[in-house]
């Protein structure tokens, strides 16, 4: 990389701009240098390249935007929304007035039209330049300009001298063309206003596909004018009218987001059969499913009327949803109805199909023909993958990265969702580590890699409703959005968390409720609690997470259904505990300092005291509220592990017996606390075990600890 | 009061229902007995009478409502909204389905029609009976039923066995027929959605008049089709269309709330003259006023064209606003334009008027005639009071309770707003202590008292916008609502605060933002802060209040205008600090215990340590954010007073020199901290002074303190 090469690939390399006189260091600069940017740019996703300038642009009430070059309704609407957001985000009075020529603070210049129906792979690039004298965004089409406006909003920060945007030149373009969020609106119906605010969130982190999961065993959510029994009988009255759907598609398009509908076939289809039992593989009648799980009902692939129906239905939906892609599901057909139906089994034999799998392939081929007839390309979950299908279909991999790579090898395009299931309660860091080009895909040829279009996070909605869905999606979804937009080498979780923390707060200005609905729900759980009691509940709730993966089903005392209220602590808390994560980081640093860092010791001590004493404050409330009572055992666990942690800290600092028996005793407390109760995990337990290990005889802190200075500092602090 | 008299006047006497065998105590029961109800009923306003039953009604997903008797659209709409609220407030899945006959959980029976246009003094009474087997609301009209539904929602509470409504029989009716909230939508335009959610809040606390302040020097906010230059030139484009106004009136009516418009005349009228300078008392041109204060422009009472204009304009508005009352303002005419206009002064002489005051009286009489011609009764601020005006006008007293009493003596009806100005930053307890029948009114005859219709809280909007208005109105407005609804003897502030705490959380389920916008605004102020830094900012913000009354103008470094951003700490914080109030209560209790209560000592100690150490955590952020920098001095003050408080606590508990010099030194710290900085008051300072006083030589704690037990307990706790 030569000195003259000003443009640097990856913000991870941005540190270079300050050290261009040492070019030999260029290629060694690790992604962890991103951390140096924390106090500066909190961009998420990190742009493809950026060059820091000097000084900053002042943001005040005189801020104006001027659109030059090619301008259309989407762009001017985006500029208006941009000014509104800027006003909210700063609290400044920024008028929605037209800018006065060259004096505008921000000039936006777009070269030419984008496609009337947004297409996969359209140019989304932009260049954003901010100088103390003004800013500009240039982009081939309004799609790039939309992204540039969002980047600008993230640049705006509070400074010692008011709100500013630091001088910077950003050249940005996404790594993948398909960056999606799927929301399951079928298991729990999700109102349109909730979808709209989530689409606003997607725009903020530059996602560009809203995958709308619209039918399930538990509900059929679209008005069909051709087959009105589908929504009338299959939805409990909770469905989207065609006008509402058109409205949402327009709303998404205004934000540079495609809408891909999914109608799951031939399984996951009980709700269709409530109105149309004649298309099922077993006799009816059928009722809307209330339980969660995989169920038997499936379309009858041997029934020619099914294809006639699907032709008409998909024809209707193909007109309603303008996107080129049409998702037909295809997952989790258990084959029980097929196996139990002699006529179907006879059909399999007569057509020499390979069992039920062969029957589904037969169905998929016909389905693919119907979808193509109506001008669309079919998308399906990875069960649909078969080398005999046409190559224009897209495989969405949910079962593993291997199937994505396999699809690419076979010539199919694919998108990754395995590793991006938001409902499983993984940490943002764990999602963030999953790369569509990682694992099996890393060995693909360049041509094969081209077929990997990107990925989609998935919000399945068994335990999700309008009240808590935002906190299940955000802020973790921002980490996945970054994975799909930013250069592959941007992968430092510490930097990601630091930036996500800032972006998370900004998202609330869009109307997302992930932060405030948490507190609102906790207040309901607490009922008429004193401030001290409520704070105690919050202290506990801040450090627990729901059990992970599918453990919620496995640990339920009675199976949850769609009638189960979602008003428990497990439903209210964020899926990732910030307090526990920060505590764990503190413990790691403290142990890494061989327990010499007295400041950290003081902070750990204060935190552990708070936790140890919290249970006594919470117990009276647990006697009054059944929803608090459910977490009483976990509250006792928190007190117990905090006491164990304090014992560890104290023996390190003050000395004392930490033999094997001591360690076993303290560890037993932690192990007890690590057992989920009330479907909750007590997150600080693991870090406290680390503290015990370090403090125990032979542990890193006991071995290294001899300085009396640190002990003195500790004693001074706590006596 | 005989044993057989089951119905007890005032919930304050409710304790009786459990002690009817001791009738002699009945009339001695003081209002403080309300405190015994805290854990039980959190009703606000307290109903006129209530009798506790035994057991409770379980609230679950099968809850249904059945309307019997007279039913209209308002009532069925209210029942639907009730079920929605109940679902949100409990997190239960309560279907909006029609109830099945006698099996309904809640039966509502209304006797007859209410008035098509809601009238002052309509019967608002209801009876609510809750038993373990079911509940019922009976009311003469739907107005009472609406109130009963709100009471039921407040009864619902989380219990050890799920959500319940305790068995109770409530007979309720308001003390005053006019219970209003005025919102000034002219100085700052307040969007309709914000008004709607505040009307929802009014319904929840049984207020029944929304007084809509629509014109000011700073803005004319109503579309006039007859005189479009009024809104086109006088509003910066921020006005309500007539359709929007009709929509809001319908929305309010559905919630049992009248809408009284106010067009302030002849002063406070600059914005009118931007489009119509010909009606002013001085030559134009005029521009929309941006500053705050009282200004010169006033209508010209000597110009006959003014009355022709007002006749047409009020005629238009009288049709738009169906309420019988029409507010014409009439306040704060400074007379400068009149005094400077020789033609006007000549008119005064020619008509033998008593100076400018006589001129305004002349104007008011003609105005009253116009208002009456269009079928309305005139309401005016207390400046309009004159014994020669017809007796159908209503006086709204803002300058003092004396003018209200004087109006009543002269035969005028009146409503009290003096003491209910929400923008002055008073505590809820201070508003709560103001009674329309108190002070000068207490000496009125029974007949004169009848003329006092009630009161109105006032939200003037110099420092209020869509973002922070909710936290300026709520929850304190609930205390004023209770004053206007509940029996006069309901006046215990401790009970009021306990119940307001619960109601405040419930109000957020209506979409009010008083709790979560506080945190959202603080996050903006903090910018990219660490969790520790943000918590430090919150800890400080939790214990400061804006300077009171009109001190914000007086302490401003440069005068605020309508262009001044409202994004500072002073704009974000609630107007009353709950943390400081609770701390103050703790100090009072501790001192009252002669400093013997070791538990309280422990809690005070923990709080003071937190405050003392908070500044060190906040200062790094103050270096990065100009909005935090502004509160850095207050943060240092908090650390200093906390240290002084700790010194006081320590000398009480451990002994030490607390002579006059010590006291003077500690008190000096407190006095320094009591000086407002950044337009903020540090609220815990006063309580800490009490601690110092008690701890000092001769103070109550030093004199009484000899028990070594308490000291031992303290030492045990903190060593």
Short mmCIF file of C-alpha atoms in Angstrom, two decimals, chain A residues 202-575:
data_model
loop_
_atom_site.label_atom_id
_atom_site.label_comp_id
_atom_site.label_asym_id
_atom_site.label_seq_id
_atom_site.Cartn_x
_atom_site.Cartn_y
_atom_site.Cartn_z
CA UNK A 202 -33.53 -1.38 9.47
CA UNK A 203 -32.97 1.79 7.47
CA UNK A 204 -30.82 3.19 10.28
CA UNK A 205 -28.45 0.20 10.07
CA UNK A 206 -28.69 -0.09 6.28
CA UNK A 207 -30.58 -3.36 5.96
CA UNK A 208 -32.45 -3.61 2.70
CA UNK A 209 -34.81 -6.62 2.78
CA UNK A 210 -37.85 -7.02 4.97
CA UNK A 211 -38.80 -10.69 4.78
CA UNK A 212 -42.43 -10.86 5.84
CA UNK A 213 -43.38 -14.29 7.19
CA UNK A 214 -47.12 -14.26 6.60
CA UNK A 215 -48.55 -17.72 7.08
CA UNK A 216 -48.18 -20.46 9.64
CA UNK A 217 -50.05 -23.18 11.43
CA UNK A 218 -51.07 -20.43 13.87
CA UNK A 219 -52.32 -17.84 11.45
CA UNK A 220 -52.87 -16.70 7.90
CA UNK A 221 -52.23 -12.95 7.93
CA UNK A 222 -53.00 -11.61 4.42
CA UNK A 223 -56.31 -10.56 2.98
CA UNK A 224 -56.94 -12.69 -0.13
CA UNK A 225 -59.71 -11.35 -2.30
CA UNK A 226 -59.74 -14.51 -4.37
CA UNK A 227 -59.84 -16.86 -1.41
CA UNK A 228 -61.26 -14.78 1.47
CA UNK A 229 -61.77 -17.84 3.66
CA UNK A 230 -58.00 -17.94 4.08
CA UNK A 231 -57.83 -14.78 6.18
CA UNK A 232 -61.39 -14.78 7.40
CA UNK A 233 -61.15 -18.21 8.97
CA UNK A 234 -57.41 -18.52 9.47
CA UNK A 235 -56.50 -15.37 11.38
CA UNK A 236 -58.83 -14.68 14.32
CA UNK A 237 -59.47 -11.41 12.51
CA UNK A 238 -55.82 -10.45 12.83
CA UNK A 239 -54.61 -9.96 9.26
CA UNK A 240 -53.27 -7.22 7.01
CA UNK A 241 -55.60 -5.83 4.36
CA UNK A 242 -54.22 -5.47 0.86
CA UNK A 243 -54.29 -1.69 1.24
CA UNK A 244 -52.27 -1.97 4.43
CA UNK A 245 -49.77 -4.23 2.70
CA UNK A 246 -49.38 -1.82 -0.19
CA UNK A 247 -48.89 0.93 2.37
CA UNK A 248 -46.15 -0.98 4.13
CA UNK A 249 -44.41 -1.83 0.87
CA UNK A 250 -44.41 1.87 -0.03
CA UNK A 251 -43.13 2.71 3.44
CA UNK A 252 -40.29 0.20 3.07
CA UNK A 253 -39.44 1.33 -0.46
CA UNK A 254 -39.16 4.93 0.76
CA UNK A 255 -36.44 3.63 3.09
CA UNK A 256 -34.58 1.62 0.45
CA UNK A 257 -35.98 -1.69 1.63
CA UNK A 258 -37.43 -4.48 -0.47
CA UNK A 259 -40.33 -6.52 0.87
CA UNK A 260 -40.19 -10.28 0.24
CA UNK A 261 -43.35 -12.13 1.27
CA UNK A 262 -43.25 -15.67 2.55
CA UNK A 263 -46.10 -18.12 2.33
CA UNK A 264 -44.86 -21.30 3.92
CA UNK A 265 -45.71 -24.42 1.84
CA UNK A 266 -46.50 -27.31 1.92
CA UNK A 267 -46.09 -27.66 5.72
CA UNK A 268 -46.57 -25.01 8.42
CA UNK A 269 -49.96 -24.60 6.85
CA UNK A 270 -52.73 -25.53 9.31
CA UNK A 271 -54.25 -22.04 9.19
CA UNK A 272 -54.86 -22.31 5.43
CA UNK A 273 -56.91 -25.46 5.93
CA UNK A 274 -59.36 -23.93 8.41
CA UNK A 275 -61.06 -22.32 5.42
CA UNK A 276 -59.86 -24.80 2.80
CA UNK A 277 -59.63 -28.32 4.27
CA UNK A 278 -59.92 -29.73 0.75
CA UNK A 279 -56.25 -28.94 0.03
CA UNK A 280 -54.86 -30.83 3.01
CA UNK A 281 -53.48 -34.34 2.96
CA UNK A 282 -55.89 -35.57 5.62
CA UNK A 283 -59.59 -34.99 6.16
CA UNK A 284 -60.62 -31.92 8.11
CA UNK A 285 -61.96 -30.05 9.86
CA UNK A 286 -58.94 -28.00 10.92
CA UNK A 287 -58.66 -25.34 13.60
CA UNK A 288 -56.08 -22.62 13.99
CA UNK A 289 -53.18 -24.15 15.87
CA UNK A 290 -52.58 -22.66 19.32
CA UNK A 291 -49.55 -24.73 20.32
CA UNK A 292 -45.95 -24.21 19.23
CA UNK A 293 -43.97 -26.83 17.35
CA UNK A 294 -44.00 -28.77 14.11
CA UNK A 295 -47.40 -30.14 13.14
CA UNK A 296 -48.75 -32.69 10.69
CA UNK A 297 -51.01 -30.73 8.32
CA UNK A 298 -49.56 -30.33 4.83
CA UNK A 299 -50.84 -29.59 1.36
CA UNK A 300 -51.62 -32.65 -0.76
CA UNK A 301 -49.07 -32.62 -3.62
CA UNK A 302 -51.03 -35.30 -5.46
CA UNK A 303 -54.13 -33.13 -5.74
CA UNK A 304 -54.16 -31.19 -9.01
CA UNK A 305 -56.67 -28.74 -7.51
CA UNK A 306 -53.96 -27.66 -5.10
CA UNK A 307 -51.87 -26.38 -8.02
CA UNK A 308 -54.83 -24.64 -9.57
CA UNK A 309 -55.45 -22.96 -6.24
CA UNK A 310 -51.80 -22.04 -5.78
CA UNK A 311 -51.64 -20.67 -9.31
CA UNK A 312 -54.52 -18.33 -8.60
CA UNK A 313 -53.41 -17.46 -5.10
CA UNK A 314 -49.79 -16.81 -6.03
CA UNK A 315 -50.98 -14.84 -9.03
CA UNK A 316 -52.93 -12.60 -6.69
CA UNK A 317 -50.02 -12.24 -4.27
CA UNK A 318 -47.48 -11.74 -7.06
CA UNK A 319 -49.41 -8.64 -8.05
CA UNK A 320 -49.70 -7.42 -4.47
CA UNK A 321 -45.98 -7.85 -3.70
CA UNK A 322 -43.92 -6.22 -6.47
CA UNK A 323 -40.55 -7.68 -5.42
CA UNK A 324 -38.92 -10.10 -7.82
CA UNK A 325 -38.48 -12.73 -5.11
CA UNK A 326 -41.25 -14.83 -3.63
CA UNK A 327 -40.60 -17.05 -0.63
CA UNK A 328 -42.45 -20.37 -0.44
CA UNK A 329 -41.03 -21.69 2.84
CA UNK A 330 -40.64 -25.41 2.32
CA UNK A 331 -39.29 -26.22 5.75
CA UNK A 332 -40.10 -28.84 8.33
CA UNK A 333 -42.61 -31.05 6.55
CA UNK A 334 -42.88 -33.99 8.93
CA UNK A 335 -44.64 -36.17 6.33
CA UNK A 336 -47.09 -37.71 8.78
CA UNK A 337 -50.20 -36.78 6.83
CA UNK A 338 -48.55 -38.03 3.65
CA UNK A 339 -47.48 -41.27 5.27
CA UNK A 340 -50.94 -41.91 6.63
CA UNK A 341 -52.71 -41.32 3.33
CA UNK A 342 -52.74 -44.48 1.13
CA UNK A 343 -53.68 -42.47 -1.96
CA UNK A 344 -50.60 -40.29 -1.53
CA UNK A 345 -48.33 -43.25 -0.90
CA UNK A 346 -49.73 -44.91 -4.01
CA UNK A 347 -48.94 -41.72 -5.96
CA UNK A 348 -45.34 -41.82 -4.71
CA UNK A 349 -45.00 -45.39 -5.94
CA UNK A 350 -46.75 -44.74 -9.23
CA UNK A 351 -44.50 -41.77 -9.98
CA UNK A 352 -41.39 -43.48 -8.72
CA UNK A 353 -40.67 -40.66 -6.25
CA UNK A 354 -38.12 -41.06 -3.50
CA UNK A 355 -40.51 -41.27 -0.59
CA UNK A 356 -41.92 -38.19 1.08
CA UNK A 357 -38.78 -36.20 0.25
CA UNK A 358 -39.29 -37.05 -3.38
CA UNK A 359 -42.91 -36.02 -3.09
CA UNK A 360 -41.90 -32.64 -1.71
CA UNK A 361 -39.43 -32.23 -4.56
CA UNK A 362 -42.24 -33.00 -6.99
CA UNK A 363 -44.33 -30.34 -5.25
CA UNK A 364 -41.48 -27.84 -5.25
CA UNK A 365 -40.89 -28.22 -8.96
CA UNK A 366 -44.52 -27.53 -9.74
CA UNK A 367 -44.53 -24.67 -7.24
CA UNK A 368 -41.40 -23.21 -8.81
CA UNK A 369 -43.12 -23.30 -12.18
CA UNK A 370 -46.10 -21.41 -10.78
CA UNK A 371 -43.90 -18.81 -9.12
CA UNK A 372 -41.92 -18.32 -12.32
CA UNK A 373 -45.09 -18.13 -14.38
CA UNK A 374 -46.03 -15.09 -12.32
CA UNK A 375 -42.71 -13.45 -13.00
CA UNK A 376 -40.95 -14.22 -9.75
CA UNK A 377 -37.92 -16.13 -8.53
CA UNK A 378 -38.61 -18.63 -5.81
CA UNK A 379 -36.89 -18.51 -2.42
CA UNK A 380 -37.08 -21.45 -0.03
CA UNK A 381 -35.58 -22.66 3.23
CA UNK A 382 -32.71 -25.07 2.72
CA UNK A 383 -34.94 -28.18 2.68
CA UNK A 384 -35.93 -27.25 -0.86
CA UNK A 385 -32.37 -27.63 -2.12
CA UNK A 386 -32.16 -30.27 -4.85
CA UNK A 387 -29.84 -30.27 -7.86
CA UNK A 388 -32.69 -30.96 -10.22
CA UNK A 389 -34.39 -27.63 -9.51
CA UNK A 390 -33.80 -24.66 -11.84
CA UNK A 391 -30.87 -22.44 -10.88
CA UNK A 392 -32.82 -19.22 -10.46
CA UNK A 393 -34.10 -20.19 -7.02
CA UNK A 394 -32.53 -18.84 -3.85
CA UNK A 395 -31.77 -21.02 -0.85
CA UNK A 396 -32.17 -19.54 2.64
CA UNK A 397 -30.03 -21.59 4.98
CA UNK A 398 -31.38 -22.01 8.49
CA UNK A 399 -29.95 -25.40 9.39
CA UNK A 400 -26.26 -24.65 8.96
CA UNK A 401 -23.61 -22.98 6.90
CA UNK A 402 -22.80 -26.24 5.12
CA UNK A 403 -26.06 -26.23 3.20
CA UNK A 404 -25.39 -22.65 2.07
CA UNK A 405 -21.99 -23.67 0.70
CA UNK A 406 -23.48 -26.79 -0.86
CA UNK A 407 -26.12 -24.70 -2.62
CA UNK A 408 -23.45 -22.34 -3.95
CA UNK A 409 -21.45 -25.30 -5.24
CA UNK A 410 -24.51 -26.63 -7.01
CA UNK A 411 -25.00 -23.24 -8.69
CA UNK A 412 -27.72 -21.80 -6.48
CA UNK A 413 -27.72 -18.40 -4.89
CA UNK A 414 -28.13 -18.41 -1.16
CA UNK A 415 -28.61 -16.29 1.94
CA UNK A 416 -27.54 -17.21 5.44
CA UNK A 417 -29.87 -17.25 8.43
CA UNK A 418 -28.24 -19.99 10.48
CA UNK A 419 -26.51 -18.12 13.27
CA UNK A 420 -28.82 -15.14 12.91
CA UNK A 421 -31.91 -16.38 14.78
CA UNK A 422 -32.71 -13.49 17.08
CA UNK A 423 -35.22 -15.54 19.09
CA UNK A 424 -32.54 -17.93 20.37
CA UNK A 425 -31.22 -15.30 22.75
CA UNK A 426 -27.62 -15.37 21.63
CA UNK A 427 -25.31 -12.50 22.46
CA UNK A 428 -24.68 -9.90 19.79
CA UNK A 429 -21.04 -11.03 19.76
CA UNK A 430 -22.05 -14.60 18.92
CA UNK A 431 -24.23 -13.47 16.00
CA UNK A 432 -21.50 -11.06 14.97
CA UNK A 433 -18.95 -13.86 14.71
CA UNK A 434 -21.06 -15.70 12.14
CA UNK A 435 -20.00 -14.77 8.61
CA UNK A 436 -21.79 -15.83 5.43
CA UNK A 437 -18.35 -16.50 3.93
CA UNK A 438 -17.11 -18.31 7.01
CA UNK A 439 -17.09 -21.99 7.88
CA UNK A 440 -17.95 -24.21 4.89
CA UNK A 441 -18.21 -21.20 2.55
CA UNK A 442 -14.58 -20.23 3.05
CA UNK A 443 -13.45 -23.02 0.74
CA UNK A 444 -15.70 -21.99 -2.14
CA UNK A 445 -14.30 -20.72 -5.42
CA UNK A 446 -14.57 -17.06 -6.23
CA UNK A 447 -17.40 -17.76 -8.64
CA UNK A 448 -19.25 -19.84 -6.08
CA UNK A 449 -18.79 -17.12 -3.46
CA UNK A 450 -20.52 -14.68 -5.77
CA UNK A 451 -23.68 -16.75 -5.28
CA UNK A 452 -23.78 -15.98 -1.57
CA UNK A 453 -26.00 -12.93 -1.59
CA UNK A 454 -25.89 -12.11 2.12
CA UNK A 455 -28.02 -13.03 5.05
CA UNK A 456 -31.11 -12.42 7.10
CA UNK A 457 -31.70 -12.21 10.80
CA UNK A 458 -34.87 -14.04 11.83
CA UNK A 459 -37.38 -13.02 14.48
CA UNK A 460 -39.57 -16.04 15.11
CA UNK A 461 -42.46 -15.02 17.28
CA UNK A 462 -43.47 -17.78 19.69
CA UNK A 463 -42.51 -15.54 22.64
CA UNK A 464 -42.78 -12.21 20.92
CA UNK A 465 -45.59 -9.70 20.65
CA UNK A 466 -46.07 -6.02 19.94
CA UNK A 467 -44.86 -5.13 23.41
CA UNK A 468 -41.53 -6.95 23.51
CA UNK A 469 -40.59 -7.56 19.87
CA UNK A 470 -38.41 -4.46 19.63
CA UNK A 471 -36.21 -5.63 22.52
CA UNK A 472 -35.88 -9.06 20.89
CA UNK A 473 -34.70 -7.49 17.63
CA UNK A 474 -32.75 -4.47 18.88
CA UNK A 475 -30.00 -3.62 19.42
CA UNK A 476 -28.55 -7.06 18.56
CA UNK A 477 -29.82 -6.85 15.00
CA UNK A 478 -27.45 -3.93 14.42
CA UNK A 479 -24.53 -6.33 14.87
CA UNK A 480 -25.90 -8.62 12.17
CA UNK A 481 -26.56 -5.63 9.92
CA UNK A 482 -22.91 -4.65 10.31
CA UNK A 483 -21.76 -8.18 9.51
CA UNK A 484 -23.66 -8.00 6.22
CA UNK A 485 -22.62 -4.48 5.22
CA UNK A 486 -19.08 -3.92 6.50
CA UNK A 487 -15.80 -5.39 5.29
CA UNK A 488 -15.22 -8.91 6.56
CA UNK A 489 -12.21 -7.85 8.64
CA UNK A 490 -14.39 -5.60 10.78
CA UNK A 491 -14.96 -8.07 13.57
CA UNK A 492 -13.82 -6.76 16.92
CA UNK A 493 -16.65 -7.42 19.39
CA UNK A 494 -15.48 -4.77 21.85
CA UNK A 495 -15.72 -2.07 19.21
CA UNK A 496 -19.05 -3.47 18.07
CA UNK A 497 -20.48 -3.30 21.59
CA UNK A 498 -19.20 0.23 22.14
CA UNK A 499 -20.82 1.46 18.95
CA UNK A 500 -23.99 -0.59 19.41
CA UNK A 501 -24.45 1.03 22.83
CA UNK A 502 -24.66 4.45 21.15
CA UNK A 503 -26.75 3.32 18.19
CA UNK A 504 -29.19 1.59 20.54
CA UNK A 505 -30.04 4.89 22.22
CA UNK A 506 -30.45 6.60 18.85
CA UNK A 507 -32.89 3.93 17.73
CA UNK A 508 -35.32 4.99 20.45
CA UNK A 509 -35.73 8.33 18.63
CA UNK A 510 -37.21 6.32 15.75
CA UNK A 511 -39.99 5.16 18.04
CA UNK A 512 -38.47 1.77 18.82
CA UNK A 513 -39.32 0.68 22.34
CA UNK A 514 -36.56 -1.79 23.23
CA UNK A 515 -35.32 0.34 26.12
CA UNK A 516 -38.45 1.91 27.55
CA UNK A 517 -40.85 -1.00 27.19
CA UNK A 518 -38.46 -3.00 29.35
CA UNK A 519 -38.98 -0.58 32.23
CA UNK A 520 -42.69 -0.22 31.53
CA UNK A 521 -43.13 -3.99 31.67
CA UNK A 522 -41.06 -4.26 34.85
CA UNK A 523 -43.28 -1.64 36.48
CA UNK A 524 -46.31 -3.77 35.68
CA UNK A 525 -44.62 -6.79 37.21
CA UNK A 526 -43.80 -4.76 40.31
CA UNK A 527 -47.27 -3.29 40.73
CA UNK A 528 -47.54 -0.90 43.67
CA UNK A 529 -43.89 -1.16 44.67
CA UNK A 530 -41.82 1.37 46.55
CA UNK A 531 -38.90 2.96 44.72
CA UNK A 532 -36.52 0.73 46.65
CA UNK A 533 -38.46 -2.41 45.75
CA UNK A 534 -38.67 -1.43 42.11
CA UNK A 535 -34.96 -0.67 41.97
CA UNK A 536 -34.28 -4.09 43.49
CA UNK A 537 -36.38 -5.75 40.79
CA UNK A 538 -34.56 -3.77 38.14
CA UNK A 539 -31.16 -4.69 39.60
CA UNK A 540 -32.06 -8.37 39.35
CA UNK A 541 -33.70 -8.09 35.93
CA UNK A 542 -30.64 -6.27 34.59
CA UNK A 543 -28.46 -9.35 35.13
CA UNK A 544 -30.67 -12.21 33.99
CA UNK A 545 -31.34 -13.49 30.49
CA UNK A 546 -33.94 -15.93 29.18
CA UNK A 547 -32.71 -19.49 28.73
CA UNK A 548 -31.10 -19.92 25.31
CA UNK A 549 -31.92 -21.73 22.08
CA UNK A 550 -35.01 -23.91 22.51
CA UNK A 551 -34.67 -24.38 26.27
CA UNK A 552 -37.77 -22.32 26.97
CA UNK A 553 -39.95 -25.08 25.56
CA UNK A 554 -37.93 -27.70 27.36
CA UNK A 555 -38.12 -26.03 30.77
CA UNK A 556 -41.77 -24.98 30.70
CA UNK A 557 -43.95 -26.42 33.45
CA UNK A 558 -46.82 -26.45 31.00
CA UNK A 559 -46.39 -25.92 27.27
CA UNK A 560 -46.86 -22.33 26.15
CA UNK A 561 -49.44 -21.61 23.47
CA UNK A 562 -50.49 -18.53 21.56
CA UNK A 563 -52.89 -17.85 24.46
CA UNK A 564 -50.08 -17.65 27.02
CA UNK A 565 -49.56 -14.11 28.32
CA UNK A 566 -46.09 -12.68 27.72
CA UNK A 567 -46.00 -10.60 30.88
CA UNK A 568 -43.32 -12.37 32.92
CA UNK A 569 -39.83 -11.20 33.77
CA UNK A 570 -38.51 -13.58 31.11
CA UNK A 571 -40.61 -11.71 28.54
CA UNK A 572 -39.64 -8.22 29.67
CA UNK A 573 -35.86 -8.43 29.96
CA UNK A 574 -33.50 -7.77 27.07
CA UNK A 575 -32.06 -10.96 25.58
#
